[in-house]
PDB file of C-alpha atoms in Angstrom:
ATOM      1  CA  MET A   1      16.947 -62.430 -30.239  1.00  0.00           C
ATOM      2  CA  ARG A   2      13.506 -61.233 -30.784  1.00  0.00           C
ATOM      3  CA  THR A   3      12.631 -61.705 -26.535  1.00  0.00           C
ATOM      4  CA  ASP A   4      16.069 -58.995 -26.175  1.00  0.00           C
ATOM      5  CA  ARG A   5      14.256 -56.722 -28.597  1.00  0.00           C
ATOM      6  CA  LEU A   6      11.154 -56.882 -27.010  1.00  0.00           C
ATOM      7  CA  VAL A   7      12.709 -55.934 -23.820  1.00  0.00           C
ATOM      8  CA  ALA A   8      14.684 -53.032 -25.667  1.00  0.00           C
ATOM      9  CA  ILE A   9      11.103 -52.013 -27.058  1.00  0.00           C
ATOM     10  CA  LEU A  10       9.246 -52.148 -23.841  1.00  0.00           C
ATOM     11  CA  LEU A  11      12.271 -49.740 -21.671  1.00  0.00           C
ATOM     12  CA  MET A  12      11.641 -47.236 -24.848  1.00  0.00           C
ATOM     13  CA  LEU A  13       7.766 -47.289 -24.601  1.00  0.00           C
ATOM     14  CA  GLN A  14       8.380 -46.529 -21.106  1.00  0.00           C
ATOM     15  CA  ARG A  15      10.920 -44.194 -21.313  1.00  0.00           C
ATOM     16  CA  ARG A  16       8.845 -42.131 -24.310  1.00  0.00           C
ATOM     17  CA  GLU A  17       4.980 -40.719 -24.450  1.00  0.00           C
ATOM     18  CA  GLN A  18       4.815 -42.420 -28.148  1.00  0.00           C
ATOM     19  CA  VAL A  19       7.217 -44.335 -30.311  1.00  0.00           C
ATOM     20  CA  THR A  20       6.736 -45.129 -34.274  1.00  0.00           C
ATOM     21  CA  ALA A  21       7.871 -49.076 -36.060  1.00  0.00           C
ATOM     22  CA  ALA A  22      10.603 -46.520 -37.900  1.00  0.00           C
ATOM     23  CA  GLU A  23      11.871 -45.237 -34.272  1.00  0.00           C
ATOM     24  CA  VAL A  24      11.660 -48.398 -32.884  1.00  0.00           C
ATOM     25  CA  ALA A  25      13.599 -49.670 -36.010  1.00  0.00           C
ATOM     26  CA  ARG A  26      16.675 -47.307 -36.662  1.00  0.00           C
ATOM     27  CA  GLU A  27      17.211 -47.593 -32.655  1.00  0.00           C
ATOM     28  CA  LEU A  28      17.169 -51.503 -32.824  1.00  0.00           C
ATOM     29  CA  GLU A  29      18.947 -51.958 -36.272  1.00  0.00           C
ATOM     30  CA  VAL A  30      15.804 -53.966 -37.761  1.00  0.00           C
ATOM     31  CA  SER A  31      13.866 -53.361 -40.664  1.00  0.00           C
ATOM     32  CA  GLU A  32      10.501 -51.355 -40.081  1.00  0.00           C
ATOM     33  CA  ARG A  33       8.073 -54.344 -40.600  1.00  0.00           C
ATOM     34  CA  THR A  34      10.394 -56.124 -37.806  1.00  0.00           C
ATOM     35  CA  ALA A  35      10.111 -53.595 -35.510  1.00  0.00           C
ATOM     36  CA  ARG A  36       5.680 -53.680 -36.324  1.00  0.00           C
ATOM     37  CA  ARG A  37       5.845 -57.479 -35.685  1.00  0.00           C
ATOM     38  CA  ASP A  38       8.061 -56.771 -32.689  1.00  0.00           C
ATOM     39  CA  LEU A  39       4.520 -54.049 -31.168  1.00  0.00           C
ATOM     40  CA  ASP A  40       2.358 -56.540 -32.831  1.00  0.00           C
ATOM     41  CA  ALA A  41       3.774 -59.422 -30.749  1.00  0.00           C
ATOM     42  CA  LEU A  42       3.796 -57.232 -27.509  1.00  0.00           C
ATOM     43  CA  ALA A  43       0.414 -56.139 -27.715  1.00  0.00           C
ATOM     44  CA  MET A  44      -1.001 -59.636 -28.187  1.00  0.00           C
ATOM     45  CA  SER A  45       1.293 -61.056 -25.223  1.00  0.00           C
ATOM     46  CA  GLY A  46      -0.740 -58.736 -22.738  1.00  0.00           C
ATOM     47  CA  VAL A  47       1.313 -55.818 -22.536  1.00  0.00           C
ATOM     48  CA  PRO A  48      -0.731 -52.941 -22.189  1.00  0.00           C
ATOM     49  CA  VAL A  49       0.284 -51.241 -25.359  1.00  0.00           C
ATOM     50  CA  TYR A  50      -1.779 -49.897 -28.406  1.00  0.00           C
ATOM     51  CA  SER A  51      -1.261 -48.094 -32.095  1.00  0.00           C
ATOM     52  CA  VAL A  52      -2.668 -44.518 -32.788  1.00  0.00           C
ATOM     53  CA  GLN A  53      -3.708 -43.882 -35.885  1.00  0.00           C
ATOM     54  CA  GLY A  54      -3.059 -41.009 -38.301  1.00  0.00           C
ATOM     55  CA  ARG A  55       0.248 -38.722 -39.121  1.00  0.00           C
ATOM     56  CA  SER A  56       1.198 -38.603 -36.036  1.00  0.00           C
ATOM     57  CA  GLY A  57       0.568 -41.379 -34.689  1.00  0.00           C
ATOM     58  CA  GLY A  58       2.370 -44.145 -32.971  1.00  0.00           C
ATOM     59  CA  TRP A  59       2.344 -47.214 -30.663  1.00  0.00           C
ATOM     60  CA  ARG A  60       2.655 -45.896 -26.551  1.00  0.00           C
ATOM     61  CA  LEU A  61       1.649 -48.021 -23.374  1.00  0.00           C
ATOM     62  CA  VAL A  62      -1.805 -47.697 -21.608  1.00  0.00           C
ATOM     63  CA  GLY A  63      -1.786 -45.010 -18.759  1.00  0.00           C
ATOM     64  CA  GLY A  64       0.635 -42.429 -20.829  1.00  0.00           C
ATOM     65  CA  ALA A  65       4.165 -44.131 -20.693  1.00  0.00           C
ATOM     66  CA  ARG A  66       3.906 -44.402 -16.806  1.00  0.00           C
ATOM     67  CA  THR A  67       3.664 -48.196 -16.137  1.00  0.00           C
ATOM     68  CA  ASP A  68       6.420 -49.134 -13.768  1.00  0.00           C
ATOM     69  CA  LEU A  69       8.312 -52.116 -15.387  1.00  0.00           C
ATOM     70  CA  SER A  70       9.981 -52.916 -12.450  1.00  0.00           C
ATOM     71  CA  GLY A  71       7.074 -52.854 -10.332  1.00  0.00           C
ATOM     72  CA  LEU A  72       9.127 -50.382  -7.098  1.00  0.00           C
ATOM     73  CA  THR A  73       7.430 -47.760  -5.155  1.00  0.00           C
ATOM     74  CA  ALA A  74       8.511 -44.102  -5.573  1.00  0.00           C
ATOM     75  CA  SER A  75      10.208 -44.426  -1.847  1.00  0.00           C
ATOM     76  CA  GLU A  76      11.538 -47.773  -2.205  1.00  0.00           C
ATOM     77  CA  THR A  77      13.357 -46.577  -5.483  1.00  0.00           C
ATOM     78  CA  ARG A  78      15.019 -43.820  -3.573  1.00  0.00           C
ATOM     79  CA  ALA A  79      16.003 -46.152  -0.645  1.00  0.00           C
ATOM     80  CA  LEU A  80      17.172 -48.780  -3.482  1.00  0.00           C
ATOM     81  CA  PHE A  81      19.586 -45.985  -5.150  1.00  0.00           C
ATOM     82  CA  LEU A  82      20.434 -44.452  -1.352  1.00  0.00           C
ATOM     83  CA  VAL A  83      21.952 -47.726  -0.308  1.00  0.00           C
ATOM     84  CA  ALA A  84      23.560 -48.310  -3.637  1.00  0.00           C
ATOM     85  CA  GLY A  85      24.697 -44.412  -4.322  1.00  0.00           C
ATOM     86  CA  GLN A  86      27.873 -43.251  -5.620  1.00  0.00           C
ATOM     87  CA  ALA A  87      29.415 -43.130  -2.400  1.00  0.00           C
ATOM     88  CA  SER A  88      28.175 -46.630  -1.292  1.00  0.00           C
ATOM     89  CA  ALA A  89      29.548 -49.671  -0.433  1.00  0.00           C
ATOM     90  CA  ALA A  90      28.268 -51.332  -2.757  1.00  0.00           C
ATOM     91  CA  THR A  91      30.157 -53.377  -5.288  1.00  0.00           C
ATOM     92  CA  PRO A  92      30.753 -52.263  -9.116  1.00  0.00           C
ATOM     93  CA  ALA A  93      28.305 -55.090 -10.315  1.00  0.00           C
ATOM     94  CA  VAL A  94      25.477 -53.546  -7.934  1.00  0.00           C
ATOM     95  CA  LYS A  95      25.856 -50.062  -8.933  1.00  0.00           C
ATOM     96  CA  ALA A  96      26.096 -51.391 -12.862  1.00  0.00           C
ATOM     97  CA  ALA A  97      22.601 -53.230 -12.508  1.00  0.00           C
ATOM     98  CA  LEU A  98      21.018 -50.398 -10.406  1.00  0.00           C
ATOM     99  CA  ARG A  99      22.364 -47.824 -13.465  1.00  0.00           C
ATOM    100  CA  LYS A 100      19.748 -50.680 -15.542  1.00  0.00           C
ATOM    101  CA  LEU A 101      16.983 -50.646 -13.335  1.00  0.00           C
ATOM    102  CA  VAL A 102      16.888 -46.939 -13.792  1.00  0.00           C
ATOM    103  CA  HIS A 103      16.142 -47.359 -17.514  1.00  0.00           C
ATOM    104  CA  ALA A 104      13.045 -49.427 -16.300  1.00  0.00           C
ATOM    105  CA  LEU A 105      11.461 -46.685 -14.229  1.00  0.00           C
ATOM    106  CA  PRO A 106       8.881 -43.904 -15.086  1.00  0.00           C
ATOM    107  CA  GLU A 107      10.302 -40.509 -15.588  1.00  0.00           C
ATOM    108  CA  PRO A 108       9.710 -39.232 -11.797  1.00  0.00           C
ATOM    109  CA  PHE A 109      11.015 -41.803 -10.662  1.00  0.00           C
ATOM    110  CA  ARG A 110      13.918 -41.726 -12.500  1.00  0.00           C
ATOM    111  CA  VAL A 111      14.765 -38.211 -11.381  1.00  0.00           C
ATOM    112  CA  GLN A 112      14.619 -39.274  -7.491  1.00  0.00           C
ATOM    113  CA  ALA A 113      16.402 -42.217  -7.754  1.00  0.00           C
ATOM    114  CA  GLU A 114      19.156 -40.186  -9.687  1.00  0.00           C
ATOM    115  CA  ALA A 115      19.010 -37.488  -6.830  1.00  0.00           C
ATOM    116  CA  ALA A 116      18.882 -40.086  -4.226  1.00  0.00           C
ATOM    117  CA  ALA A 117      22.434 -41.942  -5.622  1.00  0.00           C
ATOM    118  CA  SER A 118      23.996 -39.087  -5.290  1.00  0.00           C
ATOM    119  CA  SER A 119      22.442 -37.210  -2.097  1.00  0.00           C
ATOM    120  CA  LEU A 120      24.474 -39.088   0.564  1.00  0.00           C
ATOM    121  CA  VAL A 121      28.316 -39.064   1.315  1.00  0.00           C
ATOM    122  CA  VAL A 122      29.469 -41.670   4.148  1.00  0.00           C
ATOM    123  CA  ASP A 123      32.401 -41.027   5.987  1.00  0.00           C
ATOM    124  CA  PRO A 124      33.165 -43.777   8.160  1.00  0.00           C
ATOM    125  CA  GLN A 125      36.814 -42.085   9.906  1.00  0.00           C
ATOM    126  CA  ARG A 126      36.458 -40.416  13.270  1.00  0.00           C
ATOM    127  CA  TRP A 127      37.886 -37.047  13.730  1.00  0.00           C
ATOM    128  CA  GLY A 128      41.323 -37.584  14.402  1.00  0.00           C
ATOM    129  CA  SER A 129      42.004 -41.120  12.909  1.00  0.00           C
ATOM    130  CA  ASN A 130      44.053 -42.731  10.455  1.00  0.00           C
ATOM    131  CA  ARG A 131      42.642 -42.742   6.861  1.00  0.00           C
ATOM    132  CA  ILE A 132      42.436 -45.987   6.502  1.00  0.00           C
ATOM    133  CA  GLU A 133      40.408 -47.962   3.204  1.00  0.00           C
ATOM    134  CA  HIS A 134      38.677 -50.685   3.803  1.00  0.00           C
ATOM    135  CA  ARG A 135      38.746 -53.363   1.015  1.00  0.00           C
ATOM    136  CA  PRO A 136      36.021 -56.144   0.299  1.00  0.00           C
ATOM    137  CA  PRO A 137      38.442 -59.720   1.355  1.00  0.00           C
ATOM    138  CA  ARG A 138      40.103 -61.401  -1.419  1.00  0.00           C
ATOM    139  CA  PHE A 139      37.164 -64.485  -1.351  1.00  0.00           C
ATOM    140  CA  LEU A 140      34.475 -62.525  -0.590  1.00  0.00           C
ATOM    141  CA  GLY A 141      32.464 -62.641  -4.284  1.00  0.00           C
ATOM    142  CA  GLU A 142      33.192 -66.657  -4.435  1.00  0.00           C
ATOM    143  CA  LEU A 143      31.707 -66.935  -0.847  1.00  0.00           C
ATOM    144  CA  GLN A 144      28.710 -64.970  -1.413  1.00  0.00           C
ATOM    145  CA  ASP A 145      27.862 -67.192  -4.955  1.00  0.00           C
ATOM    146  CA  ALA A 146      28.811 -70.609  -2.765  1.00  0.00           C
ATOM    147  CA  VAL A 147      26.255 -69.136  -0.331  1.00  0.00           C
ATOM    148  CA  ILE A 148      23.227 -67.816  -2.992  1.00  0.00           C
ATOM    149  CA  ARG A 149      24.011 -71.124  -5.419  1.00  0.00           C
ATOM    150  CA  GLY A 150      23.994 -73.685  -1.961  1.00  0.00           C
ATOM    151  CA  LEU A 151      26.814 -75.486  -3.013  1.00  0.00           C
ATOM    152  CA  GLN A 152      29.763 -76.664   0.111  1.00  0.00           C
ATOM    153  CA  ILE A 153      33.411 -75.243  -0.301  1.00  0.00           C
ATOM    154  CA  ARG A 154      36.272 -76.437   0.165  1.00  0.00           C
ATOM    155  CA  LEU A 155      37.611 -73.644   2.353  1.00  0.00           C
ATOM    156  CA  GLY A 156      41.327 -72.897   3.251  1.00  0.00           C
ATOM    157  CA  TYR A 157      41.896 -70.955   6.229  1.00  0.00           C
ATOM    158  CA  VAL A 158      44.556 -68.836   8.797  1.00  0.00           C
ATOM    159  CA  ASP A 159      43.917 -68.661  11.925  1.00  0.00           C
ATOM    160  CA  ARG A 160      44.929 -65.871  14.954  1.00  0.00           C
ATOM    161  CA  ASN A 161      48.079 -67.786  15.428  1.00  0.00           C
ATOM    162  CA  GLY A 162      48.854 -68.134  11.719  1.00  0.00           C
ATOM    163  CA  THR A 163      47.877 -71.831  11.527  1.00  0.00           C
ATOM    164  CA  GLU A 164      46.451 -72.720   8.250  1.00  0.00           C
ATOM    165  CA  THR A 165      43.719 -75.593   7.808  1.00  0.00           C
ATOM    166  CA  GLU A 166      41.776 -76.782   5.304  1.00  0.00           C
ATOM    167  CA  ARG A 167      38.258 -78.125   6.231  1.00  0.00           C
ATOM    168  CA  THR A 168      35.107 -78.453   3.842  1.00  0.00           C
ATOM    169  CA  VAL A 169      31.751 -76.227   5.032  1.00  0.00           C
ATOM    170  CA  HIS A 170      28.391 -75.917   4.008  1.00  0.00           C
ATOM    171  CA  PRO A 171      28.299 -71.764   3.535  1.00  0.00           C
ATOM    172  CA  LEU A 172      25.266 -69.902   5.118  1.00  0.00           C
ATOM    173  CA  GLY A 173      25.104 -66.256   5.335  1.00  0.00           C
ATOM    174  CA  ILE A 174      27.671 -63.873   5.084  1.00  0.00           C
ATOM    175  CA  VAL A 175      27.633 -60.520   7.468  1.00  0.00           C
ATOM    176  CA  ALA A 176      29.256 -57.441   7.102  1.00  0.00           C
ATOM    177  CA  LYS A 177      30.005 -56.071  11.143  1.00  0.00           C
ATOM    178  CA  GLY A 178      31.818 -52.182  10.804  1.00  0.00           C
ATOM    179  CA  PRO A 179      34.716 -53.075   8.235  1.00  0.00           C
ATOM    180  CA  ALA A 180      35.205 -56.927   9.001  1.00  0.00           C
ATOM    181  CA  TRP A 181      32.982 -59.655   6.727  1.00  0.00           C
ATOM    182  CA  TYR A 182      32.552 -62.900   8.343  1.00  0.00           C
ATOM    183  CA  LEU A 183      31.165 -66.024   6.912  1.00  0.00           C
ATOM    184  CA  VAL A 184      28.488 -67.873   9.025  1.00  0.00           C
ATOM    185  CA  SER A 185      28.976 -71.693   8.317  1.00  0.00           C
ATOM    186  CA  HIS A 186      27.567 -75.141   8.719  1.00  0.00           C
ATOM    187  CA  THR A 187      30.628 -77.361   9.990  1.00  0.00           C
ATOM    188  CA  GLU A 188      30.947 -81.713  11.032  1.00  0.00           C
ATOM    189  CA  ALA A 189      32.148 -79.449  14.353  1.00  0.00           C
ATOM    190  CA  GLY A 190      28.706 -77.963  14.245  1.00  0.00           C
ATOM    191  CA  GLN A 191      28.286 -74.350  13.087  1.00  0.00           C
ATOM    192  CA  ARG A 192      31.535 -72.006  12.681  1.00  0.00           C
ATOM    193  CA  THR A 193      32.173 -68.539  12.079  1.00  0.00           C
ATOM    194  CA  PHE A 194      35.087 -67.834   9.851  1.00  0.00           C
ATOM    195  CA  ARG A 195      36.902 -63.877   9.086  1.00  0.00           C
ATOM    196  CA  ILE A 196      36.972 -64.126   5.521  1.00  0.00           C
ATOM    197  CA  ASP A 197      40.063 -61.779   5.624  1.00  0.00           C
ATOM    198  CA  ARG A 198      41.908 -65.005   6.684  1.00  0.00           C
ATOM    199  CA  VAL A 199      40.566 -66.992   4.266  1.00  0.00           C
ATOM    200  CA  SER A 200      43.238 -68.693   2.039  1.00  0.00           C
ATOM    201  CA  SER A 201      41.223 -70.459  -0.648  1.00  0.00           C
ATOM    202  CA  ALA A 202      37.677 -71.353  -1.718  1.00  0.00           C
ATOM    203  CA  ASP A 203      36.650 -73.986  -4.041  1.00  0.00           C
ATOM    204  CA  PRO A 204      33.325 -74.933  -4.630  1.00  0.00           C
ATOM    205  CA  THR A 205      32.431 -78.828  -4.345  1.00  0.00           C
ATOM    206  CA  GLY A 206      29.465 -79.054  -6.592  1.00  0.00           C
ATOM    207  CA  ASP A 207      27.944 -80.785  -3.371  1.00  0.00           C
ATOM    208  CA  PRO A 208      24.894 -79.159  -2.600  1.00  0.00           C
ATOM    209  CA  VAL A 209      24.951 -77.444   1.347  1.00  0.00           C
ATOM    210  CA  HIS A 210      22.727 -78.719   4.248  1.00  0.00           C
ATOM    211  CA  ARG A 211      21.354 -76.213   5.466  1.00  0.00           C
ATOM    212  CA  PRO A 212      18.824 -76.176   8.668  1.00  0.00           C
ATOM    213  CA  GLU A 213      15.223 -75.646   8.323  1.00  0.00           C
ATOM    214  CA  ASP A 214      14.758 -73.346  10.747  1.00  0.00           C
ATOM    215  CA  PHE A 215      18.078 -71.686  10.165  1.00  0.00           C
ATOM    216  CA  ASN A 216      17.752 -67.982  10.515  1.00  0.00           C
ATOM    217  CA  LEU A 217      21.164 -65.879   9.489  1.00  0.00           C
ATOM    218  CA  ALA A 218      19.620 -62.635  11.949  1.00  0.00           C
ATOM    219  CA  GLN A 219      19.005 -64.694  14.614  1.00  0.00           C
ATOM    220  CA  SER A 220      22.077 -67.127  14.064  1.00  0.00           C
ATOM    221  CA  TRP A 221      24.288 -63.378  14.114  1.00  0.00           C
ATOM    222  CA  ARG A 222      22.979 -61.794  17.094  1.00  0.00           C
ATOM    223  CA  GLU A 223      23.793 -65.101  19.098  1.00  0.00           C
ATOM    224  CA  ILE A 224      27.048 -65.122  17.573  1.00  0.00           C
ATOM    225  CA  ALA A 225      27.729 -61.738  18.237  1.00  0.00           C
ATOM    226  CA  ASP A 226      26.716 -61.936  22.136  1.00  0.00           C
ATOM    227  CA  GLU A 227      28.679 -64.185  22.685  1.00  0.00           C
ATOM    228  CA  ILE A 228      31.731 -62.524  20.946  1.00  0.00           C
ATOM    229  CA  ASP A 229      30.827 -59.779  23.162  1.00  0.00           C
ATOM    230  CA  ARG A 230      30.879 -61.993  26.362  1.00  0.00           C
ATOM    231  CA  LYS A 231      33.914 -63.261  25.740  1.00  0.00           C
ATOM    232  CA  ARG A 232      35.750 -59.880  24.736  1.00  0.00           C
ATOM    233  CA  THR A 233      34.083 -58.083  27.848  1.00  0.00           C
ATOM    234  CA  PRO A 234      34.255 -61.159  30.876  1.00  0.00           C
ATOM    235  CA  LEU A 235      34.329 -58.904  33.309  1.00  0.00           C
ATOM    236  CA  GLU A 236      30.885 -57.283  35.198  1.00  0.00           C
ATOM    237  CA  ILE A 237      31.110 -54.726  37.767  1.00  0.00           C
ATOM    238  CA  GLN A 238      28.561 -53.410  39.768  1.00  0.00           C
ATOM    239  CA  ALA A 239      27.984 -49.374  40.322  1.00  0.00           C
ATOM    240  CA  VAL A 240      26.092 -46.754  40.897  1.00  0.00           C
ATOM    241  CA  SER A 241      25.539 -43.355  39.569  1.00  0.00           C
ATOM    242  CA  THR A 242      24.120 -39.965  39.622  1.00  0.00           C
ATOM    243  CA  SER A 243      20.875 -39.372  37.060  1.00  0.00           C
ATOM    244  CA  ASP A 244      23.159 -36.664  35.778  1.00  0.00           C
ATOM    245  CA  GLY A 245      25.133 -39.079  34.588  1.00  0.00           C
ATOM    246  CA  ILE A 246      23.993 -41.700  33.223  1.00  0.00           C
ATOM    247  CA  GLY A 247      23.855 -39.964  29.551  1.00  0.00           C
ATOM    248  CA  ILE A 248      27.796 -39.053  29.732  1.00  0.00           C
ATOM    249  CA  LEU A 249      27.847 -42.846  30.766  1.00  0.00           C
ATOM    250  CA  ARG A 250      26.155 -44.150  27.648  1.00  0.00           C
ATOM    251  CA  MET A 251      28.054 -42.362  25.496  1.00  0.00           C
ATOM    252  CA  ALA A 252      31.359 -43.441  27.153  1.00  0.00           C
ATOM    253  CA  LEU A 253      30.048 -47.456  27.446  1.00  0.00           C
ATOM    254  CA  GLY A 254      27.290 -48.143  24.698  1.00  0.00           C
ATOM    255  CA  GLU A 255      26.441 -51.147  24.644  1.00  0.00           C
ATOM    256  CA  ARG A 256      28.606 -52.556  27.626  1.00  0.00           C
ATOM    257  CA  LEU A 257      26.433 -50.651  30.029  1.00  0.00           C
ATOM    258  CA  ASP A 258      23.075 -51.777  31.445  1.00  0.00           C
ATOM    259  CA  VAL A 259      21.194 -49.530  33.641  1.00  0.00           C
ATOM    260  CA  GLY A 260      19.300 -50.781  36.077  1.00  0.00           C
ATOM    261  CA  GLY A 261      16.563 -49.085  38.715  1.00  0.00           C
ATOM    262  CA  SER A 262      17.296 -46.274  41.352  1.00  0.00           C
ATOM    263  CA  THR A 263      18.448 -46.982  44.904  1.00  0.00           C
ATOM    264  CA  ALA A 264      17.381 -45.530  48.210  1.00  0.00           C
ATOM    265  CA  ASP A 265      19.356 -41.964  47.800  1.00  0.00           C
ATOM    266  CA  GLY A 266      18.063 -41.535  44.148  1.00  0.00           C
ATOM    267  CA  ARG A 267      20.799 -42.741  42.169  1.00  0.00           C
ATOM    268  CA  ILE A 268      21.272 -45.227  39.764  1.00  0.00           C
ATOM    269  CA  GLU A 269      22.161 -48.971  39.589  1.00  0.00           C
ATOM    270  CA  VAL A 270      24.261 -50.160  36.770  1.00  0.00           C
ATOM    271  CA  VAL A 271      26.346 -53.247  35.735  1.00  0.00           C
ATOM    272  CA  ILE A 272      29.740 -52.016  33.257  1.00  0.00           C
ATOM    273  CA  ARG A 273      30.983 -54.997  31.402  1.00  0.00           C
ATOM    274  CA  GLY A 274      35.094 -54.970  30.783  1.00  0.00           C
ATOM    275  CA  HIS A 275      37.652 -56.985  30.224  1.00  0.00           C
ATOM    276  CA  ASN A 276      39.888 -56.740  33.365  1.00  0.00           C
ATOM    277  CA  GLU A 277      40.150 -55.412  36.447  1.00  0.00           C
ATOM    278  CA  TYR A 278      42.925 -52.633  35.539  1.00  0.00           C
ATOM    279  CA  LEU A 279      41.713 -51.667  32.873  1.00  0.00           C
ATOM    280  CA  LEU A 280      38.387 -51.248  33.835  1.00  0.00           C
ATOM    281  CA  ALA A 281      39.595 -48.937  36.816  1.00  0.00           C
ATOM    282  CA  GLY A 282      41.522 -47.032  34.631  1.00  0.00           C
ATOM    283  CA  GLU A 283      38.915 -46.138  32.061  1.00  0.00           C
ATOM    284  CA  LEU A 284      36.367 -45.636  34.657  1.00  0.00           C
ATOM    285  CA  ALA A 285      38.637 -43.439  36.840  1.00  0.00           C
ATOM    286  CA  TRP A 286      37.327 -39.958  35.196  1.00  0.00           C
ATOM    287  CA  MET A 287      33.951 -41.300  36.089  1.00  0.00           C
ATOM    288  CA  ALA A 288      34.391 -40.570  39.553  1.00  0.00           C
ATOM    289  CA  GLU A 289      32.558 -37.703  39.852  1.00  0.00           C
ATOM    290  CA  TRP A 290      29.044 -39.457  38.653  1.00  0.00           C
ATOM    291  CA  LEU A 291      30.326 -42.990  38.871  1.00  0.00           C
ATOM    292  CA  GLU A 292      30.437 -45.029  42.122  1.00  0.00           C
ATOM    293  CA  VAL A 293      32.381 -48.414  42.132  1.00  0.00           C
ATOM    294  CA  THR A 294      30.157 -51.125  44.957  1.00  0.00           C
ATOM    295  CA  GLY A 295      32.342 -53.859  43.756  1.00  0.00           C
ATOM    296  CA  PRO A 296      34.022 -56.465  43.027  1.00  0.00           C
ATOM    297  CA  ALA A 297      36.572 -55.306  45.489  1.00  0.00           C
ATOM    298  CA  GLY A 298      39.590 -55.265  43.293  1.00  0.00           C
ATOM    299  CA  VAL A 299      38.423 -52.655  40.604  1.00  0.00           C
ATOM    300  CA  ARG A 300      38.042 -50.653  43.542  1.00  0.00           C
ATOM    301  CA  ASP A 301      41.520 -51.431  45.256  1.00  0.00           C
ATOM    302  CA  HIS A 302      42.911 -50.456  41.390  1.00  0.00           C
ATOM    303  CA  LEU A 303      40.383 -47.346  41.457  1.00  0.00           C
ATOM    304  CA  ALA A 304      41.708 -46.264  45.254  1.00  0.00           C
ATOM    305  CA  ALA A 305      45.798 -46.916  43.581  1.00  0.00           C
ATOM    306  CA  ILE A 306      44.868 -44.370  40.595  1.00  0.00           C
ATOM    307  CA  GLY A 307      43.249 -41.326  42.910  1.00  0.00           C
ATOM    308  CA  ASN A 308      46.323 -41.898  45.089  1.00  0.00           C
ATOM    309  CA  ALA A 309      49.140 -41.944  42.297  1.00  0.00           C
ATOM    310  CA  LEU A 310      47.156 -39.046  41.005  1.00  0.00           C
ATOM    311  CA  ALA A 311      47.009 -36.900  44.298  1.00  0.00           C
ATOM    312  CA  ALA A 312      50.904 -37.666  44.745  1.00  0.00           C
ATOM    313  CA  ARG A 313      52.057 -36.721  41.609  1.00  0.00           C
ATOM    314  CA  TYR A 314      49.656 -33.464  40.973  1.00  0.00           C
ATOM    315  CA  GLY A 315      48.540 -32.491  44.945  1.00  0.00           C
TER     316      GLY A 315
END
């Protein structure tokens, strides 16, 4: 209990220019004698607090009550509260922790932190799309706790075909990809990734996780994401684009577009990835003003068929 009181007194000193033993006693519901002993204990423990004698005296922090007890800089404080503001996807526990943290900040920091928390609204819905509320998956908290504590999990999992299995996994990290959450784990079959919204149960075994010494979550996820992209878009086509069409291709295709060098006639070589020849031809047909597909032949044939069908219908 005394430790709690000392922290509370420290926060009072942080918020105010000066406190008296009587004020500490009233706020903490202790006697003035106990409050004086606690203030003396703070000074003796090395906290930069000192007493001012006289009728208007009291206790102050060295530096005019502007010591940052959290160790955060002003810019770090703003960034933290911006990320976990009112409209963010931060969990209620994170937001509650930040509300407590704000009381440990110097007065100028608190004003800016509170302003940052209410300065941003993130609306993930595109114009014209259905408004869907994405809630965190059911077992996200349990799995995150297992990652932090380094405990193996007995995991129930339902695959895309609806088949439910159970296995023991070594949780290594959690990744949010858009609205989806993934658990990266080590298993008997090697490293595996599980969609957390498909997890049907998550029970800690109490056994420690075996974590590879060279494991890096960010690097591992980049490799996983690259592999998923290759599986989702296994087809590559070659094409050439006019220089003024490159910007349009980037907006339409995103990371599925790789831009190469210039050709002899001033156009630019590109590689475009897609799922299959027919769908990719349909996607690229409207870009014919800037883009010429050079291969494979199947995509060119589909584009010619689309062109003939459009000419027949609208010519």
